[in-house]
Amino acid sequence: MPGPDTATASDEDLVGAMARGNGDALGRLYDRYAALLLATASRILRHPQRAEDLVHDVLMEAWRKAGSYRRERGSVRTWLLVRLRSRALDRIRSEQRARVDTVPSPPRVVDTVHGDPALNMERAQVRTAVASLPVAQREVLELAYFGGLSSREIAHQLGIPVGTVKSRTAAGLGKLRSALESRSGRHA
């Protein structure tokens, strides 16, 4: 059910339309983000065909899960990049496991990663601290750390000067550091 408004709709409106089954909205989102997603996937996977497959899979996942998008957790761009990065790293890990299948992993390492309550608590604290950042700082940090983009690429994507990207990154990291230190009782 194409809608005449998808050409000028915001990213958030497109995701809402996708959640209602509007395929034209998915096409518009593809037009806006395919190049960015493909460049990011290519940089992570270093294989053009696998990168294209990953972009397709991420956009299909976005279609299926459009109803789960929450504006307060970040922009649509960040939502897509985080999904892409997560799937890319899953694929890399899966390939690495397949290559070293004959060498068993020490159970202690697996238990530490998945079952350590202190580590899980730290992760929760980091997620909370990131969520508390102003949107502009959070978006820049997410694009850099989850999207794997350089300051120049972030500046281009957001339409802001590189210096602004760097200052938002520094301010965001400073706020994260302060928030995490105050939660843990440590002070620099």
mmCIF file of C-alpha atoms in Angstrom:
data_model
loop_
_atom_site.group_PDB
_atom_site.id
_atom_site.type_symbol
_atom_site.label_atom_id
_atom_site.label_comp_id
_atom_site.label_asym_id
_atom_site.label_seq_id
_atom_site.Cartn_x
_atom_site.Cartn_y
_atom_site.Cartn_z
ATOM 1 C CA MET A 1 0.000 0.000 0.000
ATOM 2 C CA PRO A 2 2.192 2.847 -1.223
ATOM 3 C CA GLY A 3 1.541 6.254 0.258
ATOM 4 C CA PRO A 4 2.188 9.593 -1.392
ATOM 5 C CA ASP A 5 3.744 10.915 1.796
ATOM 6 C CA THR A 6 6.687 8.491 1.939
ATOM 7 C CA ALA A 7 8.843 10.642 -0.346
ATOM 8 C CA THR A 8 9.083 13.412 2.256
ATOM 9 C CA ALA A 9 8.391 11.398 5.414
ATOM 10 C CA SER A 10 10.841 11.412 8.306
ATOM 11 C CA ASP A 11 12.785 8.242 9.029
ATOM 12 C CA GLU A 12 10.615 7.624 12.098
ATOM 13 C CA ASP A 13 7.444 7.994 10.022
ATOM 14 C CA LEU A 14 8.818 5.536 7.466
ATOM 15 C CA VAL A 15 9.489 2.942 10.171
ATOM 16 C CA GLY A 16 5.961 3.488 11.500
ATOM 17 C CA ALA A 17 4.575 2.964 7.991
ATOM 18 C CA MET A 18 6.683 -0.188 7.651
ATOM 19 C CA ALA A 19 5.178 -1.495 10.895
ATOM 20 C CA ARG A 20 1.767 -1.039 9.248
ATOM 21 C CA GLY A 21 2.898 -3.023 6.183
ATOM 22 C CA ASN A 22 3.772 -0.187 3.800
ATOM 23 C CA GLY A 23 6.361 -1.628 1.406
ATOM 24 C CA ASP A 24 6.985 1.753 -0.224
ATOM 25 C CA ALA A 25 8.283 2.989 3.142
ATOM 26 C CA LEU A 26 10.861 0.184 3.164
ATOM 27 C CA GLY A 27 11.926 1.240 -0.335
ATOM 28 C CA ARG A 28 12.403 4.827 0.822
ATOM 29 C CA LEU A 29 14.405 3.715 3.842
ATOM 30 C CA TYR A 30 16.534 1.584 1.508
ATOM 31 C CA ASP A 31 17.124 4.582 -0.765
ATOM 32 C CA ARG A 32 18.256 6.661 2.198
ATOM 33 C CA TYR A 33 20.508 4.158 3.954
ATOM 34 C CA ALA A 34 21.636 1.376 1.596
ATOM 35 C CA ALA A 35 24.912 3.108 0.684
ATOM 36 C CA LEU A 36 25.808 3.789 4.327
ATOM 37 C CA LEU A 37 24.878 0.262 5.398
ATOM 38 C CA LEU A 38 26.806 -1.293 2.505
ATOM 39 C CA ALA A 39 29.916 0.797 3.219
ATOM 40 C CA THR A 40 29.774 -0.143 6.897
ATOM 41 C CA ALA A 41 29.160 -3.833 6.180
ATOM 42 C CA SER A 42 31.995 -3.889 3.625
ATOM 43 C CA ARG A 43 34.374 -2.316 6.118
ATOM 44 C CA ILE A 44 33.493 -4.892 8.791
ATOM 45 C CA LEU A 45 33.198 -8.038 6.647
ATOM 46 C CA ARG A 46 35.734 -7.151 3.918
ATOM 47 C CA HIS A 47 33.784 -9.153 1.352
ATOM 48 C CA PRO A 48 31.426 -7.405 -1.120
ATOM 49 C CA GLN A 49 28.906 -10.227 -1.625
ATOM 50 C CA ARG A 50 28.628 -11.018 2.095
ATOM 51 C CA ALA A 51 28.238 -7.287 2.784
ATOM 52 C CA GLU A 52 25.364 -7.040 0.272
ATOM 53 C CA ASP A 53 23.713 -10.110 1.790
ATOM 54 C CA LEU A 54 24.048 -8.614 5.255
ATOM 55 C CA VAL A 55 22.468 -5.300 4.195
ATOM 56 C CA HIS A 56 19.556 -7.216 2.690
ATOM 57 C CA ASP A 57 19.146 -9.282 5.867
ATOM 58 C CA VAL A 58 19.284 -6.201 8.110
ATOM 59 C CA LEU A 59 16.678 -4.358 6.045
ATOM 60 C CA MET A 60 14.413 -7.415 6.066
ATOM 61 C CA GLU A 61 14.857 -7.628 9.832
ATOM 62 C CA ALA A 62 14.000 -3.916 10.090
ATOM 63 C CA TRP A 63 10.844 -4.648 8.077
ATOM 64 C CA ARG A 64 9.854 -7.515 10.374
ATOM 65 C CA LYS A 65 10.713 -5.644 13.563
ATOM 66 C CA ALA A 66 9.668 -2.119 12.603
ATOM 67 C CA GLY A 67 7.153 -2.120 15.445
ATOM 68 C CA SER A 68 9.969 -2.551 17.965
ATOM 69 C CA TYR A 69 11.714 0.714 17.003
ATOM 70 C CA ARG A 70 11.739 3.271 19.846
ATOM 71 C CA ARG A 71 12.683 6.861 19.017
ATOM 72 C CA GLU A 72 13.938 7.533 22.562
ATOM 73 C CA ARG A 73 16.635 4.868 22.145
ATOM 74 C CA GLY A 74 18.210 6.554 19.121
ATOM 75 C CA SER A 75 17.670 7.604 15.535
ATOM 76 C CA VAL A 76 16.583 5.223 12.773
ATOM 77 C CA ARG A 77 20.099 5.526 11.327
ATOM 78 C CA THR A 78 21.598 4.381 14.623
ATOM 79 C CA TRP A 79 18.986 1.617 14.963
ATOM 80 C CA LEU A 80 19.936 0.261 11.531
ATOM 81 C CA LEU A 81 23.692 0.598 12.102
ATOM 82 C CA VAL A 82 23.540 -1.137 15.476
ATOM 83 C CA ARG A 83 21.564 -4.014 13.934
ATOM 84 C CA LEU A 84 24.049 -4.209 11.057
ATOM 85 C CA ARG A 85 27.104 -4.186 13.295
ATOM 86 C CA SER A 86 25.612 -6.798 15.594
ATOM 87 C CA ARG A 87 24.754 -9.137 12.697
ATOM 88 C CA ALA A 88 28.165 -8.591 11.081
ATOM 89 C CA LEU A 89 29.991 -9.463 14.290
ATOM 90 C CA ASP A 90 27.734 -12.509 14.757
ATOM 91 C CA ARG A 91 28.741 -13.697 11.290
ATOM 92 C CA ILE A 92 32.430 -13.113 11.931
ATOM 93 C CA ARG A 93 32.238 -15.008 15.233
ATOM 94 C CA SER A 94 30.343 -17.839 13.572
ATOM 95 C CA GLU A 95 32.963 -18.121 10.836
ATOM 96 C CA GLN A 96 35.768 -18.064 13.391
ATOM 97 C CA ARG A 97 34.080 -20.825 15.391
ATOM 98 C CA ALA A 98 33.700 -22.900 12.241
ATOM 99 C CA ARG A 99 37.416 -22.489 11.445
ATOM 100 C CA VAL A 100 38.590 -23.499 14.904
ATOM 101 C CA ASP A 101 35.939 -26.141 15.466
ATOM 102 C CA THR A 102 38.628 -28.720 16.154
ATOM 103 C CA VAL A 103 40.086 -26.670 19.020
ATOM 104 C CA PRO A 104 37.698 -26.661 21.986
ATOM 105 C CA SER A 105 37.223 -23.389 23.853
ATOM 106 C CA PRO A 106 38.008 -23.465 27.518
ATOM 107 C CA PRO A 107 34.689 -23.612 29.397
ATOM 108 C CA ARG A 108 35.908 -21.060 31.945
ATOM 109 C CA VAL A 109 36.127 -18.365 29.238
ATOM 110 C CA VAL A 110 32.573 -19.052 28.046
ATOM 111 C CA ASP A 111 31.276 -19.103 31.628
ATOM 112 C CA THR A 112 33.014 -15.825 32.372
ATOM 113 C CA VAL A 113 31.556 -14.087 29.341
ATOM 114 C CA HIS A 114 27.976 -15.303 29.772
ATOM 115 C CA GLY A 115 27.613 -15.979 33.452
ATOM 116 C CA ASP A 116 29.643 -13.413 35.387
ATOM 117 C CA PRO A 117 27.156 -11.327 37.410
ATOM 118 C CA ALA A 118 29.683 -8.503 37.888
ATOM 119 C CA LEU A 119 30.256 -8.268 34.129
ATOM 120 C CA ASN A 120 26.509 -8.299 33.475
ATOM 121 C CA MET A 121 26.053 -5.513 36.028
ATOM 122 C CA GLU A 122 28.802 -3.448 34.371
ATOM 123 C CA ARG A 123 27.136 -3.882 30.986
ATOM 124 C CA ALA A 124 23.817 -2.712 32.433
ATOM 125 C CA GLN A 125 25.535 0.334 33.951
ATOM 126 C CA VAL A 126 27.131 1.209 30.609
ATOM 127 C CA ARG A 127 23.771 0.862 28.804
ATOM 128 C CA THR A 128 22.121 3.122 31.393
ATOM 129 C CA ALA A 129 24.919 5.694 31.153
ATOM 130 C CA VAL A 130 24.747 5.748 27.341
ATOM 131 C CA ALA A 131 20.954 6.134 27.437
ATOM 132 C CA SER A 132 21.336 9.161 29.734
ATOM 133 C CA LEU A 133 23.485 11.093 27.234
ATOM 134 C CA PRO A 134 21.980 13.939 25.197
ATOM 135 C CA VAL A 135 20.746 12.631 21.837
ATOM 136 C CA ALA A 136 23.405 14.504 19.795
ATOM 137 C CA GLN A 137 26.270 13.016 21.827
ATOM 138 C CA ARG A 138 24.711 9.550 21.974
ATOM 139 C CA GLU A 139 24.163 9.482 18.204
ATOM 140 C CA VAL A 140 27.786 10.422 17.452
ATOM 141 C CA LEU A 141 29.120 7.807 19.894
ATOM 142 C CA GLU A 142 26.821 5.102 18.535
ATOM 143 C CA LEU A 143 27.833 5.837 14.948
ATOM 144 C CA ALA A 144 31.506 5.730 15.920
ATOM 145 C CA TYR A 145 31.528 2.713 18.198
ATOM 146 C CA PHE A 146 28.629 0.607 16.927
ATOM 147 C CA GLY A 147 28.613 1.799 13.338
ATOM 148 C CA GLY A 148 32.388 1.821 12.954
ATOM 149 C CA LEU A 149 32.355 5.209 11.227
ATOM 150 C CA SER A 150 35.188 7.726 11.275
ATOM 151 C CA SER A 151 34.682 11.323 12.425
ATOM 152 C CA ARG A 152 34.659 12.449 8.809
ATOM 153 C CA GLU A 153 32.036 9.851 7.842
ATOM 154 C CA ILE A 154 29.864 10.800 10.815
ATOM 155 C CA ALA A 155 30.147 14.483 9.891
ATOM 156 C CA HIS A 156 29.064 13.683 6.335
ATOM 157 C CA GLN A 157 26.142 11.517 7.473
ATOM 158 C CA LEU A 158 24.866 14.054 10.005
ATOM 159 C CA GLY A 159 25.644 17.129 7.903
ATOM 160 C CA ILE A 160 27.760 18.750 10.614
ATOM 161 C CA PRO A 161 31.415 19.866 10.746
ATOM 162 C CA VAL A 162 34.083 17.321 11.743
ATOM 163 C CA GLY A 163 35.011 19.569 14.677
ATOM 164 C CA THR A 164 31.457 19.293 15.997
ATOM 165 C CA VAL A 165 31.645 15.501 15.743
ATOM 166 C CA LYS A 166 34.897 15.516 17.703
ATOM 167 C CA SER A 167 33.584 17.873 20.388
ATOM 168 C CA ARG A 168 30.375 15.844 20.796
ATOM 169 C CA THR A 169 32.434 12.665 21.021
ATOM 170 C CA ALA A 170 34.735 14.132 23.663
ATOM 171 C CA ALA A 171 31.833 15.573 25.656
ATOM 172 C CA GLY A 172 29.892 12.309 25.445
ATOM 173 C CA LEU A 173 32.870 10.224 26.532
ATOM 174 C CA GLY A 174 33.512 12.629 29.403
ATOM 175 C CA LYS A 175 29.912 12.344 30.581
ATOM 176 C CA LEU A 176 30.040 8.560 30.263
ATOM 177 C CA ARG A 177 33.253 8.428 32.281
ATOM 178 C CA SER A 178 31.784 10.641 35.013
ATOM 179 C CA ALA A 179 28.528 8.690 35.130
ATOM 180 C CA LEU A 180 30.294 5.338 35.343
ATOM 181 C CA GLU A 181 32.780 6.546 37.950
ATOM 182 C CA SER A 182 29.989 7.950 40.127
ATOM 183 C CA ARG A 183 28.061 4.664 39.856
ATOM 184 C CA SER A 184 31.092 2.619 40.854
ATOM 185 C CA GLY A 185 32.199 5.010 43.587
ATOM 186 C CA ARG A 186 35.518 5.746 41.848
ATOM 187 C CA HIS A 187 36.648 9.266 41.092
ATOM 188 C CA ALA A 188 39.496 10.276 38.801
#
